[in-house]
Coordinates of C-alpha atoms in Angstrom, one line a residue:
Chain S
X1 CA 16.2 2.8 13.9
X2 CA 13.0 4.8 13.5
X3 CA 10.6 4.0 10.7
X4 CA 8.5 6.3 8.7
X5 CA 6.4 8.6 10.9
X6 CA 3.3 10.5 10.1
X7 CA 1.4 13.2 11.9
X8 CA -1.3 13.6 13.0
X9 CA -2.4 10.1 13.5
X10 CA -6.0 11.2 13.4
X11 CA -7.6 14.4 12.0
X12 CA -11.2 15.4 12.1
X13 CA -12.1 18.5 10.1
X14 CA -15.1 20.3 8.8
X15 CA -16.0 20.3 5.1
X16 CA -14.4 23.3 3.4
X17 CA -11.4 23.5 5.8
X18 CA -7.8 23.0 4.7
X19 CA -5.7 20.3 6.2
X20 CA -2.0 19.5 6.2
X21 CA -0.6 16.0 6.7
X22 CA 3.0 15.4 7.5
X23 CA 5.4 12.5 6.7
X24 CA 8.9 12.0 8.0
X25 CA 10.6 9.3 5.9
X26 CA 13.4 7.0 7.1
X27 CA 16.7 8.9 7.2
X28 CA 18.6 8.6 3.9
X29 CA 15.6 7.5 1.9
X30 CA 15.4 9.7 -1.2
X31 CA 12.1 8.3 -2.6
X32 CA 8.8 9.2 -0.8
X33 CA 5.3 8.2 -1.8
X34 CA 1.8 9.2 -0.7
X35 CA -1.1 6.8 -1.0
X36 CA -4.7 7.0 0.0
X37 CA -7.0 4.3 1.2
X38 CA -10.7 5.0 1.3
X39 CA -13.0 2.7 3.2
X40 CA -13.4 -0.7 1.5
X41 CA -11.0 0.2 -1.2
X42 CA -7.4 -0.6 -2.0
X43 CA -4.5 1.9 -1.7
X44 CA -4.5 4.5 -4.4
X45 CA -1.2 6.1 -5.4
X46 CA -1.2 9.9 -5.1
X47 CA 2.3 11.3 -5.7
X48 CA 5.9 10.3 -5.7
X49 CA 9.0 12.3 -4.8
X50 CA 12.6 11.6 -5.8
X51 CA 14.5 14.0 -3.6
X52 CA 12.7 17.3 -3.8
X53 CA 11.2 16.8 -7.2
X54 CA 7.9 15.1 -8.0
X55 CA 8.2 13.1 -11.2
X56 CA 4.8 11.5 -10.9
X57 CA 1.8 13.4 -9.6
X58 CA -0.6 11.4 -11.7
X59 CA -2.6 10.2 -8.7
X60 CA -3.6 13.5 -7.2
X61 CA -7.4 13.5 -7.6
X62 CA -7.9 17.2 -8.0
X63 CA -6.2 20.6 -7.8
X64 CA -7.3 20.8 -4.2
X65 CA -4.5 18.3 -3.4
X66 CA -0.9 19.3 -3.4
X67 CA 2.3 18.1 -1.8
X68 CA 5.8 19.3 -1.2
X69 CA 9.0 18.0 0.1
X70 CA 11.9 19.9 1.5
X71 CA 15.5 18.8 1.8
X72 CA 15.0 15.1 0.9
X73 CA 13.2 14.7 4.2
X74 CA 9.8 15.9 5.4
X75 CA 6.9 15.9 3.1
X76 CA 3.6 17.7 3.5
X77 CA 0.3 16.7 1.8
X78 CA -2.1 19.6 1.7
X79 CA -5.8 19.2 1.0
X80 CA -7.7 22.5 0.4
X81 CA -11.4 23.0 0.9
X82 CA -11.8 19.4 2.1
X83 CA -14.8 17.4 1.0
X84 CA -16.4 14.4 2.6
X85 CA -15.1 12.1 -0.1
X86 CA -11.5 13.1 1.1
X87 CA -12.1 11.0 4.2
X88 CA -9.6 8.2 4.1
X89 CA -6.4 6.9 5.6
X90 CA -3.4 8.7 4.0
X91 CA -0.3 6.5 4.0
X92 CA 3.3 7.6 3.3
X93 CA 6.1 5.4 2.3
X94 CA 9.8 5.8 1.7
X95 CA 12.5 3.8 0.0
X96 CA 16.3 3.8 -0.2
X97 CA 18.3 4.9 -3.3
X98 CA 19.4 1.5 -4.5
X99 CA 20.4 1.3 -8.2
X100 CA 18.1 -0.7 -10.4
X101 CA 15.3 -3.1 -9.5
X102 CA 12.7 -2.6 -6.8
X103 CA 13.5 -0.6 -3.7
X104 CA 11.2 -1.9 -0.9
X105 CA 8.8 0.7 0.3
X106 CA 8.5 1.2 4.0
X107 CA 5.2 2.5 5.2
X108 CA 4.2 4.8 8.0
X109 CA 1.3 4.2 10.3
X110 CA -1.0 6.5 8.3
X111 CA -3.2 9.5 9.1
X112 CA -6.9 8.9 9.4
X113 CA -8.7 11.9 8.0
X114 CA -12.4 12.4 8.7
X115 CA -14.2 15.2 7.0
X116 CA -17.6 16.0 8.6
Chain X
X1 CA -4.4 0.0 -18.0
X2 CA -2.6 -1.2 -14.9
X3 CA -4.9 -3.0 -12.5
X4 CA -4.7 -5.5 -9.7
X5 CA -7.7 -7.6 -8.8
X6 CA -8.2 -9.5 -5.6
X7 CA -11.7 -11.1 -5.9
X8 CA -12.1 -12.2 -2.3
X9 CA -12.7 -9.6 0.4
X10 CA -12.7 -12.2 3.1
X11 CA -11.3 -15.7 3.4
X12 CA -11.9 -17.8 6.5
X13 CA -10.2 -21.0 7.2
X14 CA -9.4 -23.2 10.2
X15 CA -5.9 -23.6 11.5
X16 CA -4.0 -26.2 9.6
X17 CA -6.1 -25.8 6.4
X18 CA -4.5 -24.7 3.1
X19 CA -4.8 -21.1 2.1
X20 CA -4.8 -19.5 -1.4
X21 CA -5.4 -15.8 -1.7
X22 CA -6.1 -14.9 -5.3
X23 CA -4.5 -12.1 -7.3
X24 CA -4.8 -11.3 -11.0
X25 CA -3.2 -8.4 -12.7
X26 CA -3.5 -6.4 -15.9
X27 CA -0.3 -4.9 -17.3
X28 CA 1.1 -4.7 -20.9
X29 CA 4.7 -5.2 -20.0
X30 CA 6.7 -7.3 -17.5
X31 CA 5.6 -6.1 -14.0
X32 CA 7.1 -6.9 -10.6
X33 CA 4.5 -8.4 -8.3
X34 CA 4.4 -8.2 -4.5
X35 CA 2.4 -9.3 -1.6
X36 CA 2.0 -6.9 1.3
X37 CA 0.5 -7.7 4.7
X38 CA -1.0 -5.7 7.5
X39 CA -1.4 -7.4 10.8
X40 CA -3.8 -5.9 13.4
X41 CA -2.6 -2.5 14.7
X42 CA 0.6 -2.8 12.6
X43 CA 1.9 -1.1 9.5
X44 CA 1.7 -2.3 6.0
X45 CA 4.8 -4.4 5.3
X46 CA 6.3 -6.3 2.4
X47 CA 5.7 -10.1 2.7
X48 CA 7.3 -11.3 -0.5
X49 CA 8.1 -10.4 -4.1
X50 CA 8.0 -12.6 -7.1
X51 CA 11.6 -12.0 -8.1
X52 CA 13.0 -13.3 -4.9
X53 CA 11.2 -16.6 -5.3
X54 CA 11.5 -17.2 -1.5
X55 CA 9.1 -18.6 1.1
X56 CA 8.3 -16.1 3.9
X57 CA 6.4 -17.4 7.0
X58 CA 5.5 -20.5 4.9
X59 CA 3.9 -18.4 2.2
X60 CA 4.8 -18.7 -1.5
X61 CA 3.6 -17.0 -4.6
X62 CA 4.3 -18.0 -8.2
X63 CA 3.9 -15.5 -11.1
X64 CA 1.9 -17.1 -13.9
X65 CA 2.3 -14.8 -16.9
X66 CA -0.1 -16.8 -19.0
X67 CA -2.9 -16.4 -16.5
X68 CA -1.6 -13.0 -15.3
X69 CA -1.9 -14.3 -11.7
X70 CA 0.2 -14.1 -8.6
X71 CA -1.8 -16.2 -6.0
X72 CA -0.4 -16.4 -2.5
X73 CA -0.4 -19.9 -0.9
X74 CA 0.3 -21.6 2.3
X75 CA -0.2 -25.3 2.9
X76 CA -1.1 -25.0 6.6
X77 CA -2.6 -21.8 7.9
X78 CA -1.8 -20.6 11.4
X79 CA -3.8 -18.3 13.6
X80 CA -1.1 -15.7 13.5
X81 CA -1.5 -15.5 9.7
X82 CA -4.8 -13.6 10.3
X83 CA -4.3 -10.2 8.6
X84 CA -5.1 -8.1 5.6
X85 CA -3.2 -9.1 2.5
X86 CA -2.6 -6.8 -0.5
X87 CA -1.3 -7.8 -3.9
X88 CA 0.6 -5.0 -5.6
X89 CA 2.2 -4.4 -9.0
X90 CA 5.1 -2.2 -10.0
X91 CA 5.4 -1.3 -13.7
X92 CA 7.9 0.9 -15.3
X93 CA 7.7 3.5 -12.6
X94 CA 8.3 3.1 -8.9
X95 CA 4.7 3.5 -7.7
X96 CA 2.8 0.5 -6.6
X97 CA -0.7 -0.4 -7.8
X98 CA -2.6 -2.2 -5.1
X99 CA -5.5 -4.5 -5.1
X100 CA -8.4 -4.0 -2.7
X101 CA -7.1 -6.5 -0.3
X102 CA -8.2 -9.8 1.2
X103 CA -8.8 -10.3 4.9
X104 CA -7.7 -13.7 6.0
X105 CA -9.2 -15.1 9.2
X106 CA -7.7 -18.2 10.6
X107 CA -9.9 -19.9 13.3
X108 CA -8.5 -22.1 16.0

């Protein structure tokens, strides 16, 4: 079946513009995660959705970042007034609703954001 | 604070040589530890988790709570093992805390 998909695959924008990044999780996966990977750094957790709610937003770096999820499916990560330090690969992952223990996270291909 | 440290950015070995990718973690409770791998032009994917105690593609990793380490090992590296390897920790929430990654290059 289809894996996690993300769009666009690449986005180049000018400083100060807003961008929207989209994630389509695997069908039936109730948990959805956003991570960011800046050049030369590891993956940083941004936000986690369980269904439509976001119990953990602790990784969002500033109030310019927001995310929403509708109907336990698509999620959109929005970055307002982009800055050059926002340039990174944004990864989305989803996992299935298994009870207890670790639910493997399946990653999308990422969106490479470049802010000029 | 929760932290995962991978001290080596790059590890280069010849085919058939043993490989050990180091991972140390900082966490006050009992975490779950994982190794993720990203092959060239492919997605990040789970390689193995400490709880399953299995060998995947010849790789093993043992959780050493005393040394807070979870090093990834393979006795005989293959060229197809060349990839980026990330160690990750899961604490009492579902999010993963990743290390900065180690690029493994296996030369023929």
